PDB file of C-alpha atoms in Angstrom:
ATOM      1  CA  UNK A   1     114.050-132.953  12.475  1.00 66.00           C
ATOM      2  CA  UNK A   2     113.393-136.695  12.232  1.00 76.00           C
ATOM      3  CA  UNK A   3     116.668-137.515  10.442  1.00 81.00           C
ATOM      4  CA  UNK A   4     118.698-135.779  13.133  1.00 77.00           C
ATOM      5  CA  UNK A   5     116.777-137.564  15.897  1.00 77.00           C
ATOM      6  CA  UNK A   6     117.291-140.896  14.118  1.00 80.00           C
ATOM      7  CA  UNK A   7     121.034-140.246  13.898  1.00 82.00           C
ATOM      8  CA  UNK A   8     121.115-139.271  17.555  1.00 80.00           C
ATOM      9  CA  UNK A   9     119.305-142.473  18.503  1.00 82.00           C
ATOM     10  CA  UNK A  10     121.857-144.503  16.516  1.00 86.00           C
ATOM     11  CA  UNK A  11     124.722-142.870  18.415  1.00 82.00           C
ATOM     12  CA  UNK A  12     123.044-143.583  21.752  1.00 83.00           C
ATOM     13  CA  UNK A  13     122.382-147.210  20.758  1.00 87.00           C
ATOM     14  CA  UNK A  14     126.010-147.739  19.729  1.00 89.00           C
ATOM     15  CA  UNK A  15     127.308-146.141  22.927  1.00 84.00           C
ATOM     16  CA  UNK A  16     124.975-148.286  25.040  1.00 85.00           C
ATOM     17  CA  UNK A  17     126.041-151.457  23.216  1.00 90.00           C
ATOM     18  CA  UNK A  18     129.709-150.892  23.990  1.00 90.00           C
ATOM     19  CA  UNK A  19     129.244-149.668  27.569  1.00 89.00           C
ATOM     20  CA  UNK A  20     129.910-146.070  26.631  1.00 88.00           C
ATOM     21  CA  UNK A  21     127.363-144.616  29.027  1.00 87.00           C
ATOM     22  CA  UNK A  22     129.106-146.194  32.013  1.00 90.00           C
ATOM     23  CA  UNK A  23     132.489-145.024  30.755  1.00 92.00           C
ATOM     24  CA  UNK A  24     131.270-141.451  30.305  1.00 92.00           C
ATOM     25  CA  UNK A  25     129.631-141.368  33.744  1.00 91.00           C
ATOM     26  CA  UNK A  26     132.892-142.639  35.261  1.00 93.00           C
ATOM     27  CA  UNK A  27     134.614-139.630  33.676  1.00 93.00           C
ATOM     28  CA  UNK A  28     132.454-137.352  35.825  1.00 93.00           C
ATOM     29  CA  UNK A  29     134.883-138.181  38.632  1.00 94.00           C
ATOM     30  CA  UNK A  30     137.961-137.222  36.597  1.00 92.00           C
ATOM     31  CA  UNK A  31     140.286-134.666  38.185  1.00 94.00           C
ATOM     32  CA  UNK A  32     140.746-132.669  34.965  1.00 95.00           C
ATOM     33  CA  UNK A  33     138.034-130.053  34.528  1.00 94.00           C
ATOM     34  CA  UNK A  34     138.049-130.314  30.714  1.00 96.00           C
ATOM     35  CA  UNK A  35     137.353-134.063  30.889  1.00 95.00           C
ATOM     36  CA  UNK A  36     134.566-133.495  33.412  1.00 93.00           C
ATOM     37  CA  UNK A  37     132.984-130.820  31.213  1.00 94.00           C
ATOM     38  CA  UNK A  38     133.213-133.033  28.121  1.00 94.00           C
ATOM     39  CA  UNK A  39     131.540-135.901  29.986  1.00 93.00           C
ATOM     40  CA  UNK A  40     128.763-133.597  31.169  1.00 92.00           C
ATOM     41  CA  UNK A  41     128.216-132.357  27.606  1.00 92.00           C
ATOM     42  CA  UNK A  42     128.030-135.901  26.215  1.00 88.00           C
ATOM     43  CA  UNK A  43     125.535-136.968  28.869  1.00 87.00           C
ATOM     44  CA  UNK A  44     123.341-133.918  28.393  1.00 87.00           C
ATOM     45  CA  UNK A  45     123.465-134.204  24.584  1.00 82.00           C
ATOM     46  CA  UNK A  46     123.022-137.939  24.108  1.00 78.00           C
ATOM     47  CA  UNK A  47     121.587-139.352  27.328  1.00 76.00           C
ATOM     48  CA  UNK A  48     119.173-136.729  28.596  1.00 71.00           C
ATOM     49  CA  UNK A  49     116.249-139.122  28.091  1.00 63.00           C
ATOM     50  CA  UNK A  50     115.972-142.501  29.800  1.00 48.00           C
ATOM     51  CA  UNK A  51     118.636-145.007  28.830  1.00 48.00           C
ATOM     52  CA  UNK A  52     117.871-148.650  28.019  1.00 48.00           C
ATOM     53  CA  UNK A  53     117.377-149.609  31.663  1.00 51.00           C
ATOM     54  CA  UNK A  54     114.808-146.859  32.141  1.00 52.00           C
ATOM     55  CA  UNK A  55     117.110-144.755  34.313  1.00 54.00           C
ATOM     56  CA  UNK A  56     117.641-141.157  33.391  1.00 52.00           C
ATOM     57  CA  UNK A  57     121.204-139.937  33.017  1.00 52.00           C
ATOM     58  CA  UNK A  58     120.790-137.910  36.195  1.00 50.00           C
ATOM     59  CA  UNK A  59     119.718-141.040  38.112  1.00 53.00           C
ATOM     60  CA  UNK A  60     122.725-142.962  36.787  1.00 49.00           C
ATOM     61  CA  UNK A  61     125.136-140.180  37.778  1.00 47.00           C
ATOM     62  CA  UNK A  62     123.819-140.147  41.348  1.00 46.00           C
ATOM     63  CA  UNK A  63     124.522-143.878  41.845  1.00 45.00           C
TER      64      UNK A  63
END
C-alpha cells in the first residue's frame, strides 16, 4: 500500500538524518541477544533497500 510505504520512507529518512542507521548497526555487536535481535529486526524492516549512500544494509553491517 502506498500510504504504508510512504510512512516507512519517512521513518527511514528520520533515522538517517539523526544517525540512527549507524547506531542500530553498532547494536549488532551488543552482548545481549535481545538487543542483537531487535537491531536485526530494525535493519531488515527499515533498511533492507539501499540507504542514502547507496549501500545496502548488509553491506553496511559487513564493514
